[in-house]
Each structure stands twice: as C-alpha cells, then as structure tokens.
One Martini backbone bead per residue (centre of mass of N, CA, C, O) as a GRO file, in nm:
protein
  328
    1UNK     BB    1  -9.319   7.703  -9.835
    2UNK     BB    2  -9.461   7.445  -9.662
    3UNK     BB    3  -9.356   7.602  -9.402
    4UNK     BB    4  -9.476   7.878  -9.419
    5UNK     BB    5  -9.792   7.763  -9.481
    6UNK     BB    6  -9.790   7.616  -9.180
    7UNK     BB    7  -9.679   7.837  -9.011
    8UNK     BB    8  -9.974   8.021  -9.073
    9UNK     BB    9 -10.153   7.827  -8.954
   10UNK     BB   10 -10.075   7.798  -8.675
   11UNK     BB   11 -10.098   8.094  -8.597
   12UNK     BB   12 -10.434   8.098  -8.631
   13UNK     BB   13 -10.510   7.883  -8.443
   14UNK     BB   14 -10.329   8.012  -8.181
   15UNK     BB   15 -10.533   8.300  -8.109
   16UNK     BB   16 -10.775   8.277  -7.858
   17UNK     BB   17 -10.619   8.307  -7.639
   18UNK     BB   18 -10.504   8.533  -7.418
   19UNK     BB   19 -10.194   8.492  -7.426
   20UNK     BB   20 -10.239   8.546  -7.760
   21UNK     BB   21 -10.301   8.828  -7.692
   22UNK     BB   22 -10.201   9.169  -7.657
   23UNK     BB   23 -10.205   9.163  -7.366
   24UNK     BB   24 -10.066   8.881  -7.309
   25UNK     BB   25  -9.785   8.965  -7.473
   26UNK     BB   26  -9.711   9.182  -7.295
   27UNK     BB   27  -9.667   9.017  -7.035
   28UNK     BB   28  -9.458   8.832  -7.156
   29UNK     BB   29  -9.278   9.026  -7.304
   30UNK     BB   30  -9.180   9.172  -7.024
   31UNK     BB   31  -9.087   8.935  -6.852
   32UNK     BB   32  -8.878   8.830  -7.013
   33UNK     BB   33  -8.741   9.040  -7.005
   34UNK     BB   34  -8.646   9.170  -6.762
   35UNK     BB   35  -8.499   8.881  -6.706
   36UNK     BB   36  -8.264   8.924  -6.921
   37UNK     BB   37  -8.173   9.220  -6.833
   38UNK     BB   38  -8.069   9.141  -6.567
   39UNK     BB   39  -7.891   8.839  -6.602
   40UNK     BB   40  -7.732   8.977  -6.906
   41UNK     BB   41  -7.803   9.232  -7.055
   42UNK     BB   42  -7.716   9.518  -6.906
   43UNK     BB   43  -7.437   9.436  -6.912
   44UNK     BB   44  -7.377   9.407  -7.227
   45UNK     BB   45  -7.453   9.722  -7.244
   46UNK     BB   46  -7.245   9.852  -7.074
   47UNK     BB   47  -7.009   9.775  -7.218
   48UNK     BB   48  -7.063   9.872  -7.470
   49UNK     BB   49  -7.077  10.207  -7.408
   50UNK     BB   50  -6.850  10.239  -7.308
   51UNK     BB   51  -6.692  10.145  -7.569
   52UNK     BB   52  -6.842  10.375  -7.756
   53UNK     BB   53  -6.770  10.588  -7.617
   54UNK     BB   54  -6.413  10.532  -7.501
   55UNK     BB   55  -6.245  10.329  -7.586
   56UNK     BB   56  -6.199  10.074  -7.403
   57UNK     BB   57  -6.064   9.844  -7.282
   58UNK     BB   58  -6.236   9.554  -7.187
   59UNK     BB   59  -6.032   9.498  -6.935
   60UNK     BB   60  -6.088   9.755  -6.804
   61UNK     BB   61  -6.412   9.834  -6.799
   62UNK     BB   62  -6.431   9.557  -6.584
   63UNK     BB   63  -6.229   9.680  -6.359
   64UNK     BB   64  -6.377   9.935  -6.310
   65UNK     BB   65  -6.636   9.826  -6.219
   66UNK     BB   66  -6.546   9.691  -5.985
   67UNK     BB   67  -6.349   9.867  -5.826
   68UNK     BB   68  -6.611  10.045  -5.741
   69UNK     BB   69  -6.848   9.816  -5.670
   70UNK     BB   70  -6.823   9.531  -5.794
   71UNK     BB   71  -7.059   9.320  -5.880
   72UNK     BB   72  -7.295   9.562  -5.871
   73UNK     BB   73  -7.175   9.759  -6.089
   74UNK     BB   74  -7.338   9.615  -6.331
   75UNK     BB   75  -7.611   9.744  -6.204
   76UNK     BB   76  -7.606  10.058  -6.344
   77UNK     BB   77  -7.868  10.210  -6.433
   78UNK     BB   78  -8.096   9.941  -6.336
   79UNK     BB   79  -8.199  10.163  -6.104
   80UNK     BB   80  -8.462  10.238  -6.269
   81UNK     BB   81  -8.429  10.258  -6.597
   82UNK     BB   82  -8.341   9.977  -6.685
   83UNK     BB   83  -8.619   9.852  -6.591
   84UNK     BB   84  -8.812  10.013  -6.708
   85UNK     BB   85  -8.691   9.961  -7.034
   86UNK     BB   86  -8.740   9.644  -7.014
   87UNK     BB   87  -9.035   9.665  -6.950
   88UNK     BB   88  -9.130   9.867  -7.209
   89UNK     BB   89  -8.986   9.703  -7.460
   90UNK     BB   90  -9.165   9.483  -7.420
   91UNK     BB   91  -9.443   9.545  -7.398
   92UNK     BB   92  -9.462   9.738  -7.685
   93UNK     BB   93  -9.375   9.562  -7.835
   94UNK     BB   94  -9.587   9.287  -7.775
   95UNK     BB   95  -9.835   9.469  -7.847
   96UNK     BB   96  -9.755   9.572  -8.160
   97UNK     BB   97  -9.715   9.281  -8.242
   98UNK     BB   98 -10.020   9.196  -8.252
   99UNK     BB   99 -10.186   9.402  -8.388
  100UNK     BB  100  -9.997   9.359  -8.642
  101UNK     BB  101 -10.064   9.066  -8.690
  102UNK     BB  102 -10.354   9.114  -8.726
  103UNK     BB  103 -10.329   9.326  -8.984
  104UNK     BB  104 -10.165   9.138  -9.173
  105UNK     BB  105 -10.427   8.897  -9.267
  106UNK     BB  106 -10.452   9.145  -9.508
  107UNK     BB  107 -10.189   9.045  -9.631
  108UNK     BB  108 -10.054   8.957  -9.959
  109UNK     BB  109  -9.852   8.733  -9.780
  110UNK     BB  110  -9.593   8.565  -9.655
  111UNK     BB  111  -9.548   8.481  -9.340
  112UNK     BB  112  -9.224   8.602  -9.337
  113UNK     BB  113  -9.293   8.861  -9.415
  114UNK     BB  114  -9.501   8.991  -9.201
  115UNK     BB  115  -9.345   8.887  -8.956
  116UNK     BB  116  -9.133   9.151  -9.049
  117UNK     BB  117  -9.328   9.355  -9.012
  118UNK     BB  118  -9.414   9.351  -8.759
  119UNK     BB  119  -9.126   9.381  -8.630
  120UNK     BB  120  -9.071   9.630  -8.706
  121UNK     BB  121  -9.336   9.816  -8.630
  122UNK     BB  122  -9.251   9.733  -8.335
  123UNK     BB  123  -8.962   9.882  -8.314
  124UNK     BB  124  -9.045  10.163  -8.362
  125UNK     BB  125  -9.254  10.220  -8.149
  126UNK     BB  126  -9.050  10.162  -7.945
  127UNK     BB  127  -8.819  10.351  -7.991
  128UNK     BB  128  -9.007  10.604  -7.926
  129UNK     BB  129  -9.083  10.535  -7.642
  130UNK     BB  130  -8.761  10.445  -7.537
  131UNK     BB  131  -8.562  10.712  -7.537
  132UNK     BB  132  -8.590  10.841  -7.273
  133UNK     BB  133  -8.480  10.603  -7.097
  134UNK     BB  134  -8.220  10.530  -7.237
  135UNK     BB  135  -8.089  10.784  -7.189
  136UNK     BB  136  -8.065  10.783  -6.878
  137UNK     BB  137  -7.926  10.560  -6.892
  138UNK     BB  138  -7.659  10.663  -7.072
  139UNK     BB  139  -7.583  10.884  -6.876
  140UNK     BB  140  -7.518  10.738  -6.612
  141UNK     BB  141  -7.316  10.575  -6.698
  142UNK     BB  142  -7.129  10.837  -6.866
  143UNK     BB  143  -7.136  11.022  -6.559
  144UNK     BB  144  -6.877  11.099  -6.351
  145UNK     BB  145  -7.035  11.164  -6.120
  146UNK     BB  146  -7.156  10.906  -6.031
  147UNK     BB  147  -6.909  10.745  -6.029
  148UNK     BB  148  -6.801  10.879  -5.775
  149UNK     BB  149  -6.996  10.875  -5.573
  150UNK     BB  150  -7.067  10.523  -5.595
  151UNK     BB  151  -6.755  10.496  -5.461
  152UNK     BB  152  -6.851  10.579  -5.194
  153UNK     BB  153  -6.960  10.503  -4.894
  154UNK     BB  154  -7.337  10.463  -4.910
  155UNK     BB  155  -7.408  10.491  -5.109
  156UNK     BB  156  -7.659  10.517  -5.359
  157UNK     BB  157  -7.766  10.445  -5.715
  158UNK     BB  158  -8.032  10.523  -5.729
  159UNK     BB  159  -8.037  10.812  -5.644
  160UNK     BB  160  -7.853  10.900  -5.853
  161UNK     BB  161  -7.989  10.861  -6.088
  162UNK     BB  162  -8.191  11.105  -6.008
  163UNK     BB  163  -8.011  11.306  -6.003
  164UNK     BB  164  -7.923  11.297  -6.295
  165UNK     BB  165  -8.218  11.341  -6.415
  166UNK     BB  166  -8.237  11.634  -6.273
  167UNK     BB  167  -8.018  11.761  -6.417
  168UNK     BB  168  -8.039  11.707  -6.694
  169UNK     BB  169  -8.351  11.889  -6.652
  170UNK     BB  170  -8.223  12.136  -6.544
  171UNK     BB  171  -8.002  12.208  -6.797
  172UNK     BB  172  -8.151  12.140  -7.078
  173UNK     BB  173  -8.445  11.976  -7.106
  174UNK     BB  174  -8.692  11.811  -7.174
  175UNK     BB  175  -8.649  11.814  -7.474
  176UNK     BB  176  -8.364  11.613  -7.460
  177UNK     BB  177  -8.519  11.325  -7.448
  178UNK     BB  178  -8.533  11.345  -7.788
  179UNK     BB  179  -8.254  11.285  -7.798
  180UNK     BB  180  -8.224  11.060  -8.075
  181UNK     BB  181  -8.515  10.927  -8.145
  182UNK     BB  182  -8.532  10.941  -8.472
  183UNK     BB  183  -8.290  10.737  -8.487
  184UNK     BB  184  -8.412  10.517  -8.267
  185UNK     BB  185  -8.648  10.444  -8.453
  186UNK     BB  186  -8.486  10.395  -8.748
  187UNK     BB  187  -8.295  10.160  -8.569
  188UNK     BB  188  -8.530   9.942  -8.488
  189UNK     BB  189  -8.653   9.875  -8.720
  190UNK     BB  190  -8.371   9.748  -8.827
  191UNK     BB  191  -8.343   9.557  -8.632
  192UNK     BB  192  -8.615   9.387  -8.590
  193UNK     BB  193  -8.628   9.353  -8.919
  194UNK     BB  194  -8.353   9.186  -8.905
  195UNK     BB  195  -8.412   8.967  -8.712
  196UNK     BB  196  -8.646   8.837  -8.840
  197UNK     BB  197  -8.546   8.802  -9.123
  198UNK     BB  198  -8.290   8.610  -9.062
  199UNK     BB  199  -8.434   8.403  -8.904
  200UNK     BB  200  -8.657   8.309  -9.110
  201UNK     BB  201  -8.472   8.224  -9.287
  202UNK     BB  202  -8.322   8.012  -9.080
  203UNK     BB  203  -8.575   7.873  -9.070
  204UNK     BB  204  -8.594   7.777  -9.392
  205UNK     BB  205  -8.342   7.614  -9.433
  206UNK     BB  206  -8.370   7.398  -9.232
  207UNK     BB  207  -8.603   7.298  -9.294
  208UNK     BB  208  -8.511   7.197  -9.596
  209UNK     BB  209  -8.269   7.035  -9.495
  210UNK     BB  210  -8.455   6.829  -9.312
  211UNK     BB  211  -8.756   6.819  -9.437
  212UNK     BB  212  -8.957   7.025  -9.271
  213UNK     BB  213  -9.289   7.197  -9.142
  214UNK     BB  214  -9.162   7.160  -8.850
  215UNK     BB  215  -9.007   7.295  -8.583
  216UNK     BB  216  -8.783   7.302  -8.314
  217UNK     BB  217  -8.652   7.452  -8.045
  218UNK     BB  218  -8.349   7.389  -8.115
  219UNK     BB  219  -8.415   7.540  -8.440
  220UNK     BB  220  -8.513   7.822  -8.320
  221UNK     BB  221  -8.272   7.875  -8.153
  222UNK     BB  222  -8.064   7.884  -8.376
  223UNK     BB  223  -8.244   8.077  -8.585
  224UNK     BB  224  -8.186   8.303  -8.381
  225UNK     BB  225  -7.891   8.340  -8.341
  226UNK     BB  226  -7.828   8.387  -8.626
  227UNK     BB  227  -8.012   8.625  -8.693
  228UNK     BB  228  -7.874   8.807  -8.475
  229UNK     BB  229  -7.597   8.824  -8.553
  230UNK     BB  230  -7.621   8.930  -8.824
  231UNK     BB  231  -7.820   9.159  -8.721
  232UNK     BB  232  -7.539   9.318  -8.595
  233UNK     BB  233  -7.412   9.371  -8.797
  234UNK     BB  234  -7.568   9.546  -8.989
  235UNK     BB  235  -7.628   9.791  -8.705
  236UNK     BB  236  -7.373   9.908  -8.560
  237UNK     BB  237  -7.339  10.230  -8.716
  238UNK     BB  238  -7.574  10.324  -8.518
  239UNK     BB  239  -7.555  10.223  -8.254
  240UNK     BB  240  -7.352  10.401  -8.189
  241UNK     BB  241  -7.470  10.691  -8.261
  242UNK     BB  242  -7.676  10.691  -8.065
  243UNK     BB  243  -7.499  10.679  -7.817
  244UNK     BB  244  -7.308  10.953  -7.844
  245UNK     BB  245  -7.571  11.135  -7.865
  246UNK     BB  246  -7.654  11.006  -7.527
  247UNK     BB  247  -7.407  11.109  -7.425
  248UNK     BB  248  -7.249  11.292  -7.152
  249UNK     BB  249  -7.035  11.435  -7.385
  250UNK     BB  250  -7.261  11.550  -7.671
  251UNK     BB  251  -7.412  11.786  -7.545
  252UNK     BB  252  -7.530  11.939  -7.875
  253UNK     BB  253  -7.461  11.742  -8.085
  254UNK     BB  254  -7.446  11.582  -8.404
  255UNK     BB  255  -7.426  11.338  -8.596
  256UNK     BB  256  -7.242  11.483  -8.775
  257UNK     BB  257  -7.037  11.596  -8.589
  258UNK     BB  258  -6.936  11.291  -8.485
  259UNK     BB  259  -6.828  11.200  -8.762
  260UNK     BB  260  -6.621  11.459  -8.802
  261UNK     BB  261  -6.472  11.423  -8.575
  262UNK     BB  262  -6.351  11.152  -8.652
  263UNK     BB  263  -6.216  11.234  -8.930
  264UNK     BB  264  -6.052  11.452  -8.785
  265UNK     BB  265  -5.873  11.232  -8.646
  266UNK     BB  266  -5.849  10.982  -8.916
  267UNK     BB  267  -6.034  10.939  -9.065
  268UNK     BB  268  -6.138  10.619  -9.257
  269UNK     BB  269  -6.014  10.434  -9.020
  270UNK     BB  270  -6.173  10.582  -8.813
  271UNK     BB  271  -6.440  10.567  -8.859
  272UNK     BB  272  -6.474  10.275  -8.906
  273UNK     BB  273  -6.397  10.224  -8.576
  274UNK     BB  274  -6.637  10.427  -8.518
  275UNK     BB  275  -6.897  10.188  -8.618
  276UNK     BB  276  -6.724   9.931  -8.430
  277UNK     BB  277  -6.821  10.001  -8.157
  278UNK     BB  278  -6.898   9.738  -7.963
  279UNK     BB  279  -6.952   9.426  -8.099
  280UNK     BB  280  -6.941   9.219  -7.908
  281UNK     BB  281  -7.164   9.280  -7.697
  282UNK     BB  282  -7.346   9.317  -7.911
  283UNK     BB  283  -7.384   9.056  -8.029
  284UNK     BB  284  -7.520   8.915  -7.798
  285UNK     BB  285  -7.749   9.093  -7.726
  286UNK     BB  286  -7.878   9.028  -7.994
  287UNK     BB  287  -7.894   8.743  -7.993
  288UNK     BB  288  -8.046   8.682  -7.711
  289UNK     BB  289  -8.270   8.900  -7.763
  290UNK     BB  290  -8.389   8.728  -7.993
  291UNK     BB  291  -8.441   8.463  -7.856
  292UNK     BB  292  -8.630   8.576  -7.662
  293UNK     BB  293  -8.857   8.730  -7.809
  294UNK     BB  294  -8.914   8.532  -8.021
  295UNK     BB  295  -8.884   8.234  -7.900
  296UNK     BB  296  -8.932   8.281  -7.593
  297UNK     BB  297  -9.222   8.392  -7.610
  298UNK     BB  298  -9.347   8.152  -7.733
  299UNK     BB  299  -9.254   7.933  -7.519
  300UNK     BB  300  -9.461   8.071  -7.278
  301UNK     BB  301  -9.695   8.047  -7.433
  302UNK     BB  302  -9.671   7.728  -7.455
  303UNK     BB  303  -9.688   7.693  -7.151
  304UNK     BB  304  -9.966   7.863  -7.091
  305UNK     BB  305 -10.085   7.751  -7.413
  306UNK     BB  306 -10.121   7.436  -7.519
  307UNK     BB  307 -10.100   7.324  -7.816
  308UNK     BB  308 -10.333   7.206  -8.014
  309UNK     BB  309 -10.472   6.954  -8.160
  310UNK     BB  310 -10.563   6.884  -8.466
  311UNK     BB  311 -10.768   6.784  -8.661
  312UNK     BB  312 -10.807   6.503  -8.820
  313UNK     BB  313 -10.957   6.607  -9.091
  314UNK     BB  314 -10.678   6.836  -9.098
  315UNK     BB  315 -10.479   6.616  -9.187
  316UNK     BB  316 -10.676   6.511  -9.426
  317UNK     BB  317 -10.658   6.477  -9.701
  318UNK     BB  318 -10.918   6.528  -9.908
  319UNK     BB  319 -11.167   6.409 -10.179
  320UNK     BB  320 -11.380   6.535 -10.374
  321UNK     BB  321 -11.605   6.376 -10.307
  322UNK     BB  322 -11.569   6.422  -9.970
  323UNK     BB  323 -11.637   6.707  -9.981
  324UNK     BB  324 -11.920   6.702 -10.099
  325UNK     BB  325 -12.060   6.545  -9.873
  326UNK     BB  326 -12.001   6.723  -9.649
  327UNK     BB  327 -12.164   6.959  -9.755
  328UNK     BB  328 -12.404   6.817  -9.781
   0.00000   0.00000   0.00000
C-alpha cells in the first residue's frame, strides 16, 4: 500500500512538462516502439505467425526464411506495413493512455487498479485502430504469391508488399480489413491489462520484499518481464485465433469455423495445440514488449525530463502545531 501511494504521488507531481503531456508520450512511445519492433520486434512476431498459420516447426520456418532472401528475409513485410503498425500502435496506446491517466485521477481507485485500467483501455483503442494494418502485415508473411516473387533476384519486397495490399483490397474488398477486428481490439484489452496487471503486481512483490516505496530501473525492468511472461501464457488462444482469422488462407471463414476444422481434425488434443501455438515467440514478443513500453517508455521520459527533486517540506511529516503556524 505504502509503494503504491508513493507511487501515486510520484506520477501526480510529473506530468508537468510537454513530454509527460498526451502528445509528448504518443511520440516517445512511438519512437520507442518502432526502434523495438525493427531491431527485435518483427522478426519474433513473424516466425510466431508463420508458426500459428503453418504448425511448421521452429528451425524449419527459421531456414526458410534465410533460404529466400537471407538475413533481409526476416524484415518482409515490415515495410511498409510492419513499420506503419509499429508507429501507428505505439502513437495510439501512448496518446490514449496519456488522456486516460487524466480521466482515471477522478477515479476513487488505488494507483495500480487506474494504471491497468489506462492500460487495457489504451489496449482496446489501439486494436481497433490497428487490425487494418495488422491484417495487411499477416496477408504479407504468410500469402505464397510474395514468397515466390521475392524469392527471384531483383525482386523488391516492398513493392510486392503493396502488390499483396492492392489484391487484398481488389479480390475482397475494403470491408475485409475489418476482418477480426472486433476480435482484435478485444484481445488487446485483454492483453494490455494483463500486462499492466501483473507487472503492478510484481511491482508490488518486490517493493515488499525489498522493504522500499520506490523501486530502482532494475527492479522495474525485472517487474516488466515477468508481467509480461505471465500476460503471455494467459493470452495465447486469442493470439493464435486472431492469427488464422487474418491469414491468408483463411479468408471468409469464422472463429468458430477455424476452431470446428481443428476440433474434427484431432479432438480436444488438437484443439488444444491450436490455442498454444507459437508459445516461445509469442512469451518473448510479449516480455519484451511490456518492457519497453511500460517500463522503457517511462526511462526515455525520465532521460527527456528529470524528475525534480521533491521540496524538503514535502518530505518531512509536519506536527499538528507546525501545520497549523504554517496555514495560519
């Protein structure tokens, strides 16, 4: 309790300057993300997918990937899409979560309910506005036509990416990037707010443990990554769900649908090894992305704006007489 009202004050007293505004956090967390999803990101989310489409296992899907194109291969359809996407849903969380932390300080709540309330609800925002682009980057990666073409010398794998996009939108139609939307943004909530959740909570631990009300970057980074493993295991069988919705050989078929085709191919044995597939990558992608934006987010904050020390009077509990001399 002492660590989470300490923790309260601390964020009330720094949201002062411009980069602990609303627009300061969309592009610090912007920036941020994108530098993660290009240098680690992408690369753990493409072998998850291909791994949740295709049930290939890990050291072929890794050989294949280098066999087409090299080391470049593991960057296909992180432009433009996968770029796009990391912009795109670092802005989005970072700015609703800004605006939601001001809404939340109406809220008779202790600091680590509001904080994971901000989180899935910048989670929810985020996923609606990012299945478009999702959508485009999963078409991308597991659409064959792609494969072969950049597979040729000379290819581009951009131009192929809009090739795919212009197909998409020309054999479908526009309303298809809606495809899994709705299942999408409420998967993020659910993502979001298990991440913050369980990280608050291993904030929380530790602080105890320690005996402090304020937690050092190692502890916070420590705090992060185990959040994020926890939120991994927990969301697994949407993860893979939203996947398969939005591959590409998928299309017109339902949640349900894709669950019944596993069901009559093996049972509940089968079933259950589709909801658990692509585990390893997907726990990475997610440890690590609860670090940098919750964690890493805050350090690039605190690089841009050091936090001021607090006044000595704010530090030292007065006694009744001395409040009293002092209003007086």
């Amino acid at each position: 309790v002492t660590f989470q009202k300490a923790k309260g004050r601390a964020m009330s007293r720094r949201e002062s300057s411009w980069w602990r505004s609303a627009s300061g956090e969309l592009v610090v967390t912007s920036g941020v993300t994108l530098v993660f999803e290009c240098c680690m990101g992408h690369q753990l989310e493409y072998v998850k997918i291909v791994r949740q489409t295709t049930m290939r296992p890990y050291s072929r899907i890794v050989y294949e990937i280098w066999a087409r194109r090299g080391v470049a291969g593991f960057w296909d359809g992180f432009v433009p899409w996968g770029a796009v996407q990391a912009v795109t849903k670092g802005a989005v969380f970072g700015y609703a979560h800004a605006v939601l932390k001001r809404l939340s300080r109406h809220l008779d709540a202790a600091p680590s309910v509001a904080d994971t309330l901000c989180g899935a609800g910048a989670g929810g925002v985020q996923g609606l506005v990012l299945s478009p682009v999702l959508l485009l980057k999963t078409r991308v990666m597991t659409d064959p036509v792609y494969s072969q073409r950049t597979a040729l010398p000379g290819a581009s794998p951009t131009v192929e990416s809009f090739r795919v996009g212009a197909r998409l939108l020309r054999e479908e139609g526009v309303l298809t990037l809606a495809k899994g939307s709705g299942t999408f943004a409420a998967k993020r909530v659910g993502d979001w707010g298990s991440r913050y959740a369980f990280t608050n909570a291993a904030e929380g631990v530790i602080a105890r443990a320690t005996g402090t009300d304020r937690l050092g970057w190692p502890q916070r980074i420590l705090a992060a990554l185990v959040g994020g493993t926890a939120s991994s295991m927990a969301t697994i069988p949407i993860d893979v769900m939203v996947a398969n919705l939005q591959a590409a050989d998928s299309a017109g078929k339902s949640a349900i649908r894709i669950f019944t085709d596993q069901y009559k191919r093996g049972g509940f044995e089968a079933l259950a090894g589709f909801a658990t597939r692509g585990f390893l990558p997907r726990c990475l992608h997610v440890a690590f992305t609860t670090l940098v934006v919750k964690t890493g987010t805050a350090y690039v904050e605190d690089v841009l704006d050091p936090p001021r020390p607090e006044p000595f009077l704010s530090r030292v509990p007065l006694s009744t007489e001395d409040s009293r001399e002092l209003s007086s």
